[in-house]
Amino acid sequence: FKSASGQQIVPPEDPVVLWVDGGSASATEVLAGSLHDNCKAVVMGDKSFGKGLIQAVYGLKNGAGLVLTVAKYVTPNQNEIQGIGITPDIPGKNILPPLLPGGLGGGSDTSKVDFADIKTRLSSNYCSIPEQREQLSQK
C-alpha cells in the first residue's frame, strides 16, 4: 500500500489484519471487502454495519428535499454490503480490548484470542476464497 506521494506504507509481503464491528460502515466496508476479496487481509471482529448505498440530496423549489439512491457498494466479488455488512474471517466479539495497550476496557486477559488461528490466517498463502487463492498463485 502506498501513500498519495508514492511512499510505501505497508510492504506487499507484510500481513494485514483489519478490525471491523457494528461501527464500521460505508467506505470502511468497501476497504475491508476489497482487501479481503483480493486475499490481502484477514478481517477480524464482528459483522460491520452494512451501509452500502450512495445517496444524493436534491433541493426542491418548495423547500422540500429529495433523497435519491444513486449507487450501491459491492465488494470485488460482487458481494452486497447494504443491509448485510462484512462478515469477519475470525469472529472476535469483545476480544479487541485485551489486545490494546494497557488492556483498555478489558484488562490483559487474552485467553479468548486464538493466536494460532490468527497466525495461520496471516500466512502469506492464506486466502479464505480457495478459487482466488489458486488464481493469485498463478500470477
N, CA, C and O atoms as a GROMACS GRO file, in nm:
protein
  556
    1PHE      N    1   0.085  -0.116   0.000
    1PHE     CA    2   0.000   0.000   0.000
    1PHE      C    3   0.090   0.123   0.000
    1PHE      O    4   0.190   0.128   0.071
    2LYS      N    5   0.051   0.219  -0.079
    2LYS     CA    6   0.133   0.339  -0.091
    2LYS      C    7   0.052   0.462  -0.058
    2LYS      O    8  -0.070   0.466  -0.074
    3SER      N    9   0.122   0.563  -0.011
    3SER     CA   10   0.058   0.691   0.017
    3SER      C   11   0.038   0.766  -0.114
    3SER      O   12   0.085   0.722  -0.219
    4ALA      N   13  -0.032   0.878  -0.108
    4ALA     CA   14  -0.056   0.959  -0.228
    4ALA      C   15   0.076   1.004  -0.290
    4ALA      O   16   0.084   1.022  -0.412
    5SER      N   17   0.178   1.023  -0.209
    5SER     CA   18   0.308   1.066  -0.261
    5SER      C   19   0.388   0.949  -0.318
    5SER      O   20   0.499   0.969  -0.368
    6GLY      N   21   0.334   0.828  -0.309
    6GLY     CA   22   0.402   0.711  -0.363
    6GLY      C   23   0.489   0.638  -0.264
    6GLY      O   24   0.552   0.538  -0.299
    7GLN      N   25   0.495   0.685  -0.140
    7GLN     CA   26   0.577   0.621  -0.037
    7GLN      C   27   0.514   0.488   0.003
    7GLN      O   28   0.393   0.480   0.028
    8GLN      N   29   0.597   0.383   0.010
    8GLN     CA   30   0.549   0.251   0.050
    8GLN      C   31   0.512   0.256   0.198
    8GLN      O   32   0.596   0.286   0.282
    9ILE      N   33   0.387   0.226   0.231
    9ILE     CA   34   0.342   0.229   0.370
    9ILE      C   35   0.346   0.090   0.430
    9ILE      O   36   0.402   0.070   0.538
   10VAL      N   37   0.287  -0.006   0.361
   10VAL     CA   38   0.286  -0.144   0.406
   10VAL      C   39   0.344  -0.229   0.294
   10VAL      O   40   0.283  -0.238   0.187
   11PRO      N   41   0.460  -0.290   0.315
   11PRO     CA   42   0.516  -0.376   0.210
   11PRO      C   43   0.417  -0.487   0.172
   11PRO      O   44   0.349  -0.540   0.260
   12PRO      N   45   0.409  -0.522   0.044
   12PRO     CA   46   0.310  -0.620  -0.002
   12PRO      C   47   0.318  -0.755   0.068
   12PRO      O   48   0.218  -0.825   0.080
   13GLU      N   49   0.437  -0.792   0.114
   13GLU     CA   50   0.451  -0.923   0.178
   13GLU      C   51   0.411  -0.922   0.326
   13GLU      O   52   0.397  -1.028   0.386
   14ASP      N   53   0.391  -0.805   0.384
   14ASP     CA   54   0.352  -0.796   0.524
   14ASP      C   55   0.206  -0.834   0.543
   14ASP      O   56   0.120  -0.794   0.464
   15PRO      N   57   0.176  -0.911   0.649
   15PRO     CA   58   0.037  -0.946   0.676
   15PRO      C   59  -0.042  -0.826   0.725
   15PRO      O   60   0.012  -0.738   0.793
   16VAL      N   61  -0.169  -0.822   0.690
   16VAL     CA   62  -0.257  -0.713   0.732
   16VAL      C   63  -0.379  -0.772   0.800
   16VAL      O   64  -0.440  -0.866   0.748
   17VAL      N   65  -0.415  -0.717   0.915
   17VAL     CA   66  -0.538  -0.755   0.985
   17VAL      C   67  -0.624  -0.631   0.995
   17VAL      O   68  -0.577  -0.525   1.037
   18LEU      N   69  -0.749  -0.643   0.956
   18LEU     CA   70  -0.845  -0.533   0.969
   18LEU      C   71  -0.946  -0.570   1.075
   18LEU      O   72  -0.995  -0.682   1.078
   19TRP      N   73  -0.977  -0.475   1.161
   19TRP     CA   74  -1.080  -0.496   1.264
   19TRP      C   75  -1.206  -0.424   1.220
   19TRP      O   76  -1.203  -0.304   1.191
   20VAL      N   77  -1.318  -0.497   1.213
   20VAL     CA   78  -1.447  -0.435   1.183
   20VAL      C   79  -1.546  -0.472   1.292
   20VAL      O   80  -1.531  -0.574   1.359
   21ASP      N   81  -1.647  -0.387   1.308
   21ASP     CA   82  -1.756  -0.418   1.400
   21ASP      C   83  -1.878  -0.337   1.355
   21ASP      O   84  -1.877  -0.279   1.247
   22GLY      N   85  -1.980  -0.334   1.436
   22GLY     CA   86  -2.103  -0.265   1.400
   22GLY      C   87  -2.086  -0.117   1.377
   22GLY      O   88  -2.173  -0.053   1.319
   23GLY      N   89  -1.974  -0.061   1.420
   23GLY     CA   90  -1.947   0.080   1.397
   23GLY      C   91  -1.871   0.106   1.268
   23GLY      O   92  -1.848   0.221   1.230
   24SER      N   93  -1.833  -0.001   1.198
   24SER     CA   94  -1.763   0.012   1.070
   24SER      C   95  -1.867   0.020   0.960
   24SER      O   96  -1.950  -0.070   0.946
   25ALA      N   97  -1.863   0.127   0.882
   25ALA     CA   98  -1.966   0.145   0.780
   25ALA      C   99  -1.910   0.214   0.656
   25ALA      O  100  -1.806   0.279   0.660
   26SER      N  101  -1.982   0.198   0.547
   26SER     CA  102  -1.960   0.270   0.422
   26SER      C  103  -1.820   0.245   0.366
   26SER      O  104  -1.788   0.131   0.333
   27ALA      N  105  -1.738   0.348   0.354
   27ALA     CA  106  -1.606   0.333   0.292
   27ALA      C  107  -1.519   0.232   0.366
   27ALA      O  108  -1.437   0.164   0.305
   28THR      N  109  -1.536   0.221   0.497
   28THR     CA  110  -1.462   0.122   0.575
   28THR      C  111  -1.496  -0.018   0.527
   28THR      O  112  -1.408  -0.104   0.516
   29GLU      N  113  -1.623  -0.041   0.498
   29GLU     CA  114  -1.667  -0.172   0.450
   29GLU      C  115  -1.615  -0.200   0.309
   29GLU      O  116  -1.583  -0.314   0.275
   30VAL      N  117  -1.608  -0.096   0.227
   30VAL     CA  118  -1.553  -0.112   0.092
   30VAL      C  119  -1.406  -0.152   0.100
   30VAL      O  120  -1.363  -0.242   0.029
   31LEU      N  121  -1.330  -0.085   0.187
   31LEU     CA  122  -1.189  -0.118   0.204
   31LEU      C  123  -1.172  -0.261   0.256
   31LEU      O  124  -1.094  -0.338   0.201
   32ALA      N  125  -1.245  -0.296   0.362
   32ALA     CA  126  -1.235  -0.430   0.420
   32ALA      C  127  -1.273  -0.536   0.317
   32ALA      O  128  -1.204  -0.637   0.302
   33GLY      N  129  -1.383  -0.514   0.246
   33GLY     CA  130  -1.428  -0.611   0.146
   33GLY      C  131  -1.330  -0.624   0.032
   33GLY      O  132  -1.307  -0.735  -0.018
   34SER      N  133  -1.270  -0.514  -0.011
   34SER     CA  134  -1.174  -0.516  -0.121
   34SER      C  135  -1.047  -0.591  -0.083
   34SER      O  136  -1.000  -0.676  -0.158
   35LEU      N  137  -0.992  -0.557   0.032
   35LEU     CA  138  -0.870  -0.626   0.076
   35LEU      C  139  -0.896  -0.774   0.100
   35LEU      O  140  -0.814  -0.858   0.066
   36HIS      N  141  -1.010  -0.805   0.159
   36HIS     CA  142  -1.045  -0.944   0.186
   36HIS      C  143  -1.064  -1.023   0.056
   36HIS      O  144  -1.005  -1.130   0.039
   37ASP      N  145  -1.146  -0.970  -0.034
   37ASP     CA  146  -1.174  -1.042  -0.159
   37ASP      C  147  -1.050  -1.062  -0.244
   37ASP      O  148  -1.044  -1.156  -0.324
   38ASN      N  149  -0.952  -0.974  -0.229
   38ASN     CA  150  -0.828  -0.987  -0.305
   38ASN      C  151  -0.717  -1.056  -0.226
   38ASN      O  152  -0.600  -1.051  -0.264
   39CYS      N  153  -0.755  -1.121  -0.116
   39CYS     CA  154  -0.663  -1.200  -0.035
   39CYS      C  155  -0.545  -1.118   0.016
   39CYS      O  156  -0.432  -1.167   0.022
   40LYS      N  157  -0.570  -0.993   0.051
   40LYS     CA  158  -0.466  -0.904   0.100
   40LYS      C  159  -0.476  -0.878   0.250
   40LYS      O  160  -0.388  -0.814   0.307
   41ALA      N  161  -0.584  -0.925   0.313
   41ALA     CA  162  -0.601  -0.900   0.456
   41ALA      C  163  -0.694  -1.004   0.518
   41ALA      O  164  -0.780  -1.062   0.451
   42VAL      N  165  -0.674  -1.025   0.645
   42VAL     CA  166  -0.764  -1.107   0.726
   42VAL      C  167  -0.852  -1.009   0.802
   42VAL      O  168  -0.803  -0.912   0.859
   43VAL      N  169  -0.982  -1.035   0.803
   43VAL     CA  170  -1.076  -0.947   0.871
   43VAL      C  171  -1.116  -1.011   1.004
   43VAL      O  172  -1.158  -1.126   1.008
   44MET      N  173  -1.100  -0.935   1.112
   44MET     CA  174  -1.137  -0.982   1.246
   44MET      C  175  -1.246  -0.893   1.303
   44MET      O  176  -1.267  -0.781   1.256
   45GLY      N  177  -1.316  -0.943   1.403
   45GLY     CA  178  -1.412  -0.862   1.477
   45GLY      C  179  -1.553  -0.913   1.466
   45GLY      O  180  -1.577  -1.034   1.468
   46ASP      N  181  -1.646  -0.820   1.454
   46ASP     CA  182  -1.789  -0.852   1.443
   46ASP      C  183  -1.839  -0.800   1.309
   46ASP      O  184  -1.773  -0.719   1.244
   47LYS      N  185  -1.955  -0.847   1.269
   47LYS     CA  186  -2.012  -0.804   1.142
   47LYS      C  187  -2.022  -0.652   1.138
   47LYS      O  188  -2.059  -0.588   1.236
   48SER      N  189  -1.987  -0.595   1.023
   48SER     CA  190  -1.992  -0.449   1.008
   48SER      C  191  -2.137  -0.402   0.990
   48SER      O  192  -2.229  -0.483   0.981
   49PHE      N  193  -2.155  -0.272   0.986
   49PHE     CA  194  -2.287  -0.210   0.987
   49PHE      C  195  -2.374  -0.245   0.867
   49PHE      O  196  -2.493  -0.274   0.884
   50GLY      N  197  -2.319  -0.244   0.747
   50GLY     CA  198  -2.397  -0.276   0.628
   50GLY      C  199  -2.452  -0.154   0.556
   50GLY      O  200  -2.565  -0.156   0.508
   51LYS      N  201  -2.372  -0.047   0.550
   51LYS     CA  202  -2.416   0.074   0.479
   51LYS      C  203  -2.352   0.072   0.341
   51LYS      O  204  -2.235   0.108   0.325
   52GLY      N  205  -2.430   0.030   0.242
   52GLY     CA  206  -2.374   0.015   0.109
   52GLY      C  207  -2.443   0.095   0.001
   52GLY      O  208  -2.430   0.062  -0.117
   53LEU      N  209  -2.516   0.199   0.037
   53LEU     CA  210  -2.582   0.282  -0.063
   53LEU      C  211  -2.519   0.420  -0.068
   53LEU      O  212  -2.474   0.474   0.033
   54ILE      N  213  -2.516   0.476  -0.187
   54ILE     CA  214  -2.469   0.612  -0.206
   54ILE      C  215  -2.592   0.694  -0.244
   54ILE      O  216  -2.664   0.661  -0.338
   55GLN      N  217  -2.614   0.800  -0.169
   55GLN     CA  218  -2.735   0.879  -0.191
   55GLN      C  219  -2.700   1.025  -0.219
   55GLN      O  220  -2.601   1.078  -0.169
   56ALA      N  221  -2.784   1.087  -0.300
   56ALA     CA  222  -2.770   1.229  -0.331
   56ALA      C  223  -2.894   1.301  -0.281
   56ALA      O  224  -3.004   1.248  -0.287
   57VAL      N  225  -2.875   1.422  -0.231
   57VAL     CA  226  -2.987   1.503  -0.181
   57VAL      C  227  -3.007   1.619  -0.278
   57VAL      O  228  -2.914   1.693  -0.310
   58TYR      N  229  -3.130   1.634  -0.323
   58TYR     CA  230  -3.165   1.740  -0.416
   58TYR      C  231  -3.267   1.832  -0.351
   58TYR      O  232  -3.369   1.787  -0.299
   59GLY      N  233  -3.239   1.961  -0.355
   59GLY     CA  234  -3.333   2.060  -0.303
   59GLY      C  235  -3.443   2.086  -0.406
   59GLY      O  236  -3.416   2.100  -0.525
   60LEU      N  237  -3.566   2.094  -0.359
   60LEU     CA  238  -3.678   2.124  -0.447
   60LEU      C  239  -3.720   2.269  -0.430
   60LEU      O  240  -3.691   2.332  -0.328
   61LYS      N  241  -3.788   2.322  -0.529
   61LYS     CA  242  -3.827   2.464  -0.529
   61LYS      C  243  -3.913   2.501  -0.409
   61LYS      O  244  -3.907   2.614  -0.361
   62ASN      N  245  -3.994   2.408  -0.361
   62ASN     CA  246  -4.084   2.440  -0.249
   62ASN      C  247  -4.015   2.428  -0.113
   62ASN      O  248  -4.081   2.438  -0.010
   63GLY      N  249  -3.884   2.408  -0.112
   63GLY     CA  250  -3.810   2.398   0.013
   63GLY      C  251  -3.794   2.256   0.063
   63GLY      O  252  -3.716   2.230   0.155
   64ALA      N  253  -3.866   2.164   0.003
   64ALA     CA  254  -3.852   2.023   0.040
   64ALA      C  255  -3.724   1.967  -0.023
   64ALA      O  256  -3.655   2.036  -0.097
   65GLY      N  257  -3.696   1.845   0.008
   65GLY     CA  258  -3.579   1.780  -0.049
   65GLY      C  259  -3.611   1.640  -0.096
   65GLY      O  260  -3.709   1.578  -0.053
   66LEU      N  261  -3.529   1.592  -0.184
   66LEU     CA  262  -3.544   1.457  -0.237
   66LEU      C  263  -3.412   1.384  -0.215
   66LEU      O  264  -3.307   1.430  -0.258
   67VAL      N  265  -3.419   1.271  -0.147
   67VAL     CA  266  -3.301   1.187  -0.127
   67VAL      C  267  -3.314   1.071  -0.224
   67VAL      O  268  -3.411   0.996  -0.220
   68LEU      N  269  -3.215   1.058  -0.311
   68LEU     CA  270  -3.222   0.958  -0.417
   68LEU      C  271  -3.099   0.867  -0.408
   68LEU      O  272  -2.986   0.914  -0.401
   69THR      N  273  -3.123   0.736  -0.408
   69THR     CA  274  -3.012   0.641  -0.410
   69THR      C  275  -2.958   0.638  -0.552
   69THR      O  276  -3.031   0.611  -0.648
   70VAL      N  277  -2.828   0.667  -0.566
   70VAL     CA  278  -2.768   0.677  -0.699
   70VAL      C  279  -2.670   0.564  -0.729
   70VAL      O  280  -2.633   0.544  -0.845
   71ALA      N  281  -2.628   0.490  -0.628
   71ALA     CA  282  -2.535   0.380  -0.650
   71ALA      C  283  -2.532   0.291  -0.526
   71ALA      O  284  -2.585   0.328  -0.421
   72LYS      N  285  -2.471   0.174  -0.540
   72LYS     CA  286  -2.454   0.086  -0.425
   72LYS      C  287  -2.313   0.030  -0.426
   72LYS      O  288  -2.253   0.012  -0.532
   73TYR      N  289  -2.262   0.003  -0.307
   73TYR     CA  290  -2.131  -0.057  -0.292
   73TYR      C  291  -2.144  -0.209  -0.298
   73TYR      O  292  -2.236  -0.267  -0.240
   74VAL      N  293  -2.051  -0.272  -0.368
   74VAL     CA  294  -2.035  -0.417  -0.364
   74VAL      C  295  -1.885  -0.443  -0.354
   74VAL      O  296  -1.804  -0.357  -0.389
   75THR      N  297  -1.848  -0.561  -0.307
   75THR     CA  298  -1.707  -0.596  -0.300
   75THR      C  299  -1.660  -0.641  -0.438
   75THR      O  300  -1.743  -0.658  -0.528
   76PRO      N  301  -1.530  -0.659  -0.458
   76PRO     CA  302  -1.481  -0.705  -0.589
   76PRO      C  303  -1.545  -0.836  -0.635
   76PRO      O  304  -1.557  -0.861  -0.755
   77ASN      N  305  -1.586  -0.920  -0.541
   77ASN     CA  306  -1.654  -1.045  -0.576
   77ASN      C  307  -1.804  -1.027  -0.589
   77ASN      O  308  -1.878  -1.125  -0.591
   78GLN      N  309  -1.848  -0.902  -0.596
   78GLN     CA  310  -1.989  -0.867  -0.614
   78GLN      C  311  -2.077  -0.902  -0.495
   78GLN      O  312  -2.198  -0.922  -0.510
   79ASN      N  313  -2.018  -0.910  -0.377
   79ASN     CA  314  -2.096  -0.932  -0.255
   79ASN      C  315  -2.158  -0.799  -0.213
   79ASN      O  316  -2.090  -0.698  -0.202
   80GLU      N  317  -2.288  -0.802  -0.190
   80GLU     CA  318  -2.360  -0.681  -0.148
   80GLU      C  319  -2.316  -0.642  -0.007
   80GLU      O  320  -2.287  -0.728   0.076
   81ILE      N  321  -2.312  -0.514   0.018
   81ILE     CA  322  -2.279  -0.462   0.151
   81ILE      C  323  -2.406  -0.413   0.221
   81ILE      O  324  -2.421  -0.432   0.342
   82GLN      N  325  -2.496  -0.350   0.147
   82GLN     CA  326  -2.615  -0.288   0.205
   82GLN      C  327  -2.699  -0.388   0.284
   82GLN      O  328  -2.745  -0.489   0.230
   83GLY      N  329  -2.718  -0.359   0.412
   83GLY     CA  330  -2.801  -0.442   0.498
   83GLY      C  331  -2.738  -0.574   0.538
   83GLY      O  332  -2.796  -0.650   0.616
   84ILE      N  333  -2.620  -0.603   0.485
   84ILE     CA  334  -2.554  -0.730   0.513
   84ILE      C  335  -2.425  -0.708   0.591
   84ILE      O  336  -2.401  -0.775   0.692
   85GLY      N  337  -2.343  -0.616   0.545
   85GLY     CA  338  -2.216  -0.588   0.610
   85GLY      C  339  -2.107  -0.684   0.566
   85GLY      O  340  -2.126  -0.768   0.478
   86ILE      N  341  -1.993  -0.672   0.630
   86ILE     CA  342  -1.878  -0.757   0.606
   86ILE      C  343  -1.867  -0.855   0.722
   86ILE      O  344  -1.864  -0.814   0.838
   87THR      N  345  -1.863  -0.983   0.690
   87THR     CA  346  -1.850  -1.086   0.792
   87THR      C  347  -1.702  -1.118   0.812
   87THR      O  348  -1.634  -1.151   0.715
   88PRO      N  349  -1.652  -1.108   0.933
   88PRO     CA  350  -1.510  -1.133   0.958
   88PRO      C  351  -1.470  -1.278   0.933
   88PRO      O  352  -1.551  -1.370   0.946
   89ASP      N  353  -1.343  -1.296   0.897
   89ASP     CA  354  -1.286  -1.431   0.888
   89ASP      C  355  -1.275  -1.491   1.027
   89ASP      O  356  -1.302  -1.610   1.047
   90ILE      N  357  -1.236  -1.407   1.122
   90ILE     CA  358  -1.218  -1.451   1.260
   90ILE      C  359  -1.313  -1.371   1.347
   90ILE      O  360  -1.289  -1.253   1.374
   91PRO      N  361  -1.422  -1.436   1.393
   91PRO     CA  362  -1.514  -1.364   1.482
   91PRO      C  363  -1.440  -1.324   1.609
   91PRO      O  364  -1.360  -1.402   1.661
   92GLY      N  365  -1.466  -1.204   1.657
   92GLY     CA  366  -1.390  -1.159   1.772
   92GLY      C  367  -1.466  -1.070   1.865
   92GLY      O  368  -1.412  -0.968   1.911
   93LYS      N  369  -1.588  -1.104   1.895
   93LYS     CA  370  -1.667  -1.020   1.983
   93LYS      C  371  -1.593  -1.001   2.116
   93LYS      O  372  -1.560  -1.097   2.185
   94ASN      N  373  -1.568  -0.877   2.147
   94ASN     CA  374  -1.507  -0.839   2.274
   94ASN      C  375  -1.364  -0.889   2.295
   94ASN      O  376  -1.320  -0.897   2.410
   95ILE      N  377  -1.292  -0.923   2.189
   95ILE     CA  378  -1.152  -0.963   2.211
   95ILE      C  379  -1.055  -0.850   2.184
   95ILE      O  380  -0.938  -0.861   2.218
   96LEU      N  381  -1.101  -0.742   2.122
   96LEU     CA  382  -1.008  -0.633   2.092
   96LEU      C  383  -0.955  -0.563   2.217
   96LEU      O  384  -0.834  -0.539   2.224
   97PRO      N  385  -1.038  -0.529   2.315
   97PRO     CA  386  -0.985  -0.455   2.430
   97PRO      C  387  -0.862  -0.518   2.495
   97PRO      O  388  -0.769  -0.445   2.531
   98PRO      N  389  -0.856  -0.652   2.513
   98PRO     CA  390  -0.735  -0.707   2.575
   98PRO      C  391  -0.611  -0.690   2.489
   98PRO      O  392  -0.499  -0.694   2.541
   99LEU      N  393  -0.628  -0.669   2.360
   99LEU     CA  394  -0.513  -0.657   2.272
   99LEU      C  395  -0.458  -0.514   2.267
   99LEU      O  396  -0.346  -0.493   2.220
  100LEU      N  397  -0.535  -0.419   2.315
  100LEU     CA  398  -0.492  -0.280   2.313
  100LEU      C  399  -0.390  -0.254   2.423
  100LEU      O  400  -0.392  -0.320   2.527
  101PRO      N  401  -0.301  -0.158   2.401
  101PRO     CA  402  -0.201  -0.126   2.504
  101PRO      C  403  -0.266  -0.098   2.639
  101PRO      O  404  -0.360  -0.020   2.649
  102GLY      N  405  -0.215  -0.161   2.741
  102GLY     CA  406  -0.267  -0.139   2.875
  102GLY      C  407  -0.400  -0.208   2.900
  102GLY      O  408  -0.462  -0.187   3.004
  103GLY      N  409  -0.444  -0.291   2.806
  103GLY     CA  410  -0.570  -0.363   2.824
  103GLY      C  411  -0.690  -0.272   2.835
  103GLY      O  412  -0.779  -0.300   2.915
  104LEU      N  413  -0.695  -0.166   2.758
  104LEU     CA  414  -0.806  -0.071   2.766
  104LEU      C  415  -0.941  -0.140   2.762
  104LEU      O  416  -0.970  -0.214   2.667
  105GLY      N  417  -1.020  -0.117   2.861
  105GLY     CA  418  -1.157  -0.168   2.861
  105GLY      C  419  -1.173  -0.314   2.893
  105GLY      O  420  -1.285  -0.358   2.919
  106GLY      N  421  -1.067  -0.392   2.893
  106GLY     CA  422  -1.086  -0.534   2.915
  106GLY      C  423  -0.977  -0.602   2.993
  106GLY      O  424  -0.973  -0.725   2.998
  107GLY      N  425  -0.890  -0.528   3.054
  107GLY     CA  426  -0.781  -0.590   3.126
  107GLY      C  427  -0.680  -0.650   3.030
  107GLY      O  428  -0.676  -0.612   2.914
  108SER      N  429  -0.601  -0.742   3.078
  108SER     CA  430  -0.498  -0.801   2.993
  108SER      C  431  -0.525  -0.948   2.964
  108SER      O  432  -0.434  -1.019   2.922
  109ASP      N  433  -0.647  -0.995   2.986
  109ASP     CA  434  -0.682  -1.134   2.962
  109ASP      C  435  -0.697  -1.159   2.812
  109ASP      O  436  -0.792  -1.111   2.750
  110THR      N  437  -0.604  -1.233   2.755
  110THR     CA  438  -0.612  -1.265   2.613
  110THR      C  439  -0.653  -1.410   2.591
  110THR      O  440  -0.631  -1.464   2.483
  111SER      N  441  -0.711  -1.474   2.692
  111SER     CA  442  -0.747  -1.615   2.681
  111SER      C  443  -0.850  -1.642   2.571
  111SER      O  444  -0.859  -1.754   2.522
  112LYS      N  445  -0.928  -1.540   2.532
  112LYS     CA  446  -1.029  -1.559   2.427
  112LYS      C  447  -0.970  -1.545   2.287
  112LYS      O  448  -1.039  -1.572   2.189
  113VAL      N  449  -0.846  -1.505   2.277
  113VAL     CA  450  -0.784  -1.481   2.147
  113VAL      C  451  -0.713  -1.607   2.101
  113VAL      O  452  -0.624  -1.657   2.170
  114ASP      N  453  -0.750  -1.659   1.984
  114ASP     CA  454  -0.686  -1.776   1.926
  114ASP      C  455  -0.570  -1.729   1.838
  114ASP      O  456  -0.585  -1.714   1.717
  115PHE      N  457  -0.456  -1.706   1.900
  115PHE     CA  458  -0.342  -1.652   1.827
  115PHE      C  459  -0.292  -1.748   1.721
  115PHE      O  460  -0.242  -1.704   1.617
  116ALA      N  461  -0.304  -1.879   1.744
  116ALA     CA  462  -0.261  -1.976   1.643
  116ALA      C  463  -0.345  -1.962   1.516
  116ALA      O  464  -0.292  -1.969   1.405
  117ASP      N  465  -0.476  -1.941   1.533
  117ASP     CA  466  -0.564  -1.923   1.418
  117ASP      C  467  -0.527  -1.796   1.343
  117ASP      O  468  -0.523  -1.795   1.220
  118ILE      N  469  -0.501  -1.689   1.416
  118ILE     CA  470  -0.463  -1.563   1.352
  118ILE      C  471  -0.333  -1.582   1.274
  118ILE      O  472  -0.322  -1.536   1.160
  119LYS      N  473  -0.236  -1.648   1.335
  119LYS     CA  474  -0.107  -1.670   1.269
  119LYS      C  475  -0.126  -1.751   1.141
  119LYS      O  476  -0.066  -1.719   1.038
  120THR      N  477  -0.208  -1.856   1.146
  120THR     CA  478  -0.234  -1.937   1.028
  120THR      C  479  -0.296  -1.853   0.918
  120THR      O  480  -0.255  -1.861   0.802
  121ARG      N  481  -0.394  -1.773   0.954
  121ARG     CA  482  -0.463  -1.691   0.855
  121ARG      C  483  -0.376  -1.579   0.799
  121ARG      O  484  -0.403  -1.526   0.691
  122LEU      N  485  -0.273  -1.542   0.871
  122LEU     CA  486  -0.183  -1.438   0.824
  122LEU      C  487  -0.068  -1.491   0.740
  122LEU      O  488   0.012  -1.414   0.688
  123SER      N  489  -0.060  -1.624   0.727
  123SER     CA  490   0.049  -1.679   0.647
  123SER      C  491   0.036  -1.626   0.505
  123SER      O  492  -0.074  -1.594   0.459
  124SER      N  493   0.147  -1.616   0.437
  124SER     CA  494   0.148  -1.549   0.306
  124SER      C  495   0.059  -1.616   0.202
  124SER      O  496   0.020  -1.551   0.106
  125ASN      N  497   0.026  -1.744   0.219
  125ASN     CA  498  -0.056  -1.810   0.118
  125ASN      C  499  -0.202  -1.822   0.161
  125ASN      O  500  -0.279  -1.893   0.097
  126TYR      N  501  -0.240  -1.753   0.267
  126TYR     CA  502  -0.378  -1.764   0.316
  126TYR      C  503  -0.474  -1.681   0.233
  126TYR      O  504  -0.446  -1.566   0.200
  127CYS      N  505  -0.585  -1.740   0.202
  127CYS     CA  506  -0.699  -1.667   0.145
  127CYS      C  507  -0.821  -1.752   0.174
  127CYS      O  508  -0.820  -1.873   0.152
  128SER      N  509  -0.927  -1.689   0.222
  128SER     CA  510  -1.047  -1.764   0.259
  128SER      C  511  -1.131  -1.803   0.139
  128SER      O  512  -1.233  -1.870   0.154
  129ILE      N  513  -1.089  -1.761   0.020
  129ILE     CA  514  -1.163  -1.795  -0.101
  129ILE      C  515  -1.072  -1.884  -0.185
  129ILE      O  516  -0.985  -1.832  -0.256
  130PRO      N  517  -1.090  -2.018  -0.180
  130PRO     CA  518  -0.997  -2.110  -0.247
  130PRO      C  519  -0.973  -2.078  -0.394
  130PRO      O  520  -0.860  -2.086  -0.441
  131GLU      N  521  -1.078  -2.042  -0.468
  131GLU     CA  522  -1.062  -2.013  -0.611
  131GLU      C  523  -0.968  -1.895  -0.632
  131GLU      O  524  -0.886  -1.896  -0.724
  132GLN      N  525  -0.981  -1.794  -0.547
  132GLN     CA  526  -0.894  -1.677  -0.562
  132GLN      C  527  -0.752  -1.708  -0.521
  132GLN      O  528  -0.657  -1.656  -0.580
  133ARG      N  529  -0.735  -1.791  -0.419
  133ARG     CA  530  -0.601  -1.829  -0.378
  133ARG      C  531  -0.529  -1.894  -0.495
  133ARG      O  532  -0.412  -1.865  -0.522
  134GLU      N  533  -0.600  -1.982  -0.566
  134GLU     CA  534  -0.542  -2.050  -0.681
  134GLU      C  535  -0.508  -1.951  -0.792
  134GLU      O  536  -0.400  -1.958  -0.851
  135GLN      N  537  -0.598  -1.859  -0.821
  135GLN     CA  538  -0.574  -1.759  -0.925
  135GLN      C  539  -0.454  -1.672  -0.891
  135GLN      O  540  -0.371  -1.644  -0.977
  136LEU      N  541  -0.443  -1.630  -0.766
  136LEU     CA  542  -0.333  -1.544  -0.725
  136LEU      C  543  -0.200  -1.617  -0.731
  136LEU      O  544  -0.097  -1.556  -0.763
  137SER      N  545  -0.200  -1.747  -0.701
  137SER     CA  546  -0.075  -1.823  -0.702
  137SER      C  547  -0.024  -1.844  -0.844
  137SER      O  548   0.095  -1.872  -0.863
  138GLN      N  549  -0.111  -1.830  -0.944
  138GLN     CA  550  -0.071  -1.849  -1.083
  138GLN      C  551  -0.015  -1.721  -1.144
  138GLN      O  552   0.038  -1.725  -1.255
  139LYS      N  553  -0.027  -1.608  -1.074
  139LYS     CA  554   0.022  -1.479  -1.128
  139LYS      C  555   0.171  -1.465  -1.109
  139LYS      O  556   0.229  -1.364  -1.149
   0.00000   0.00000   0.00000
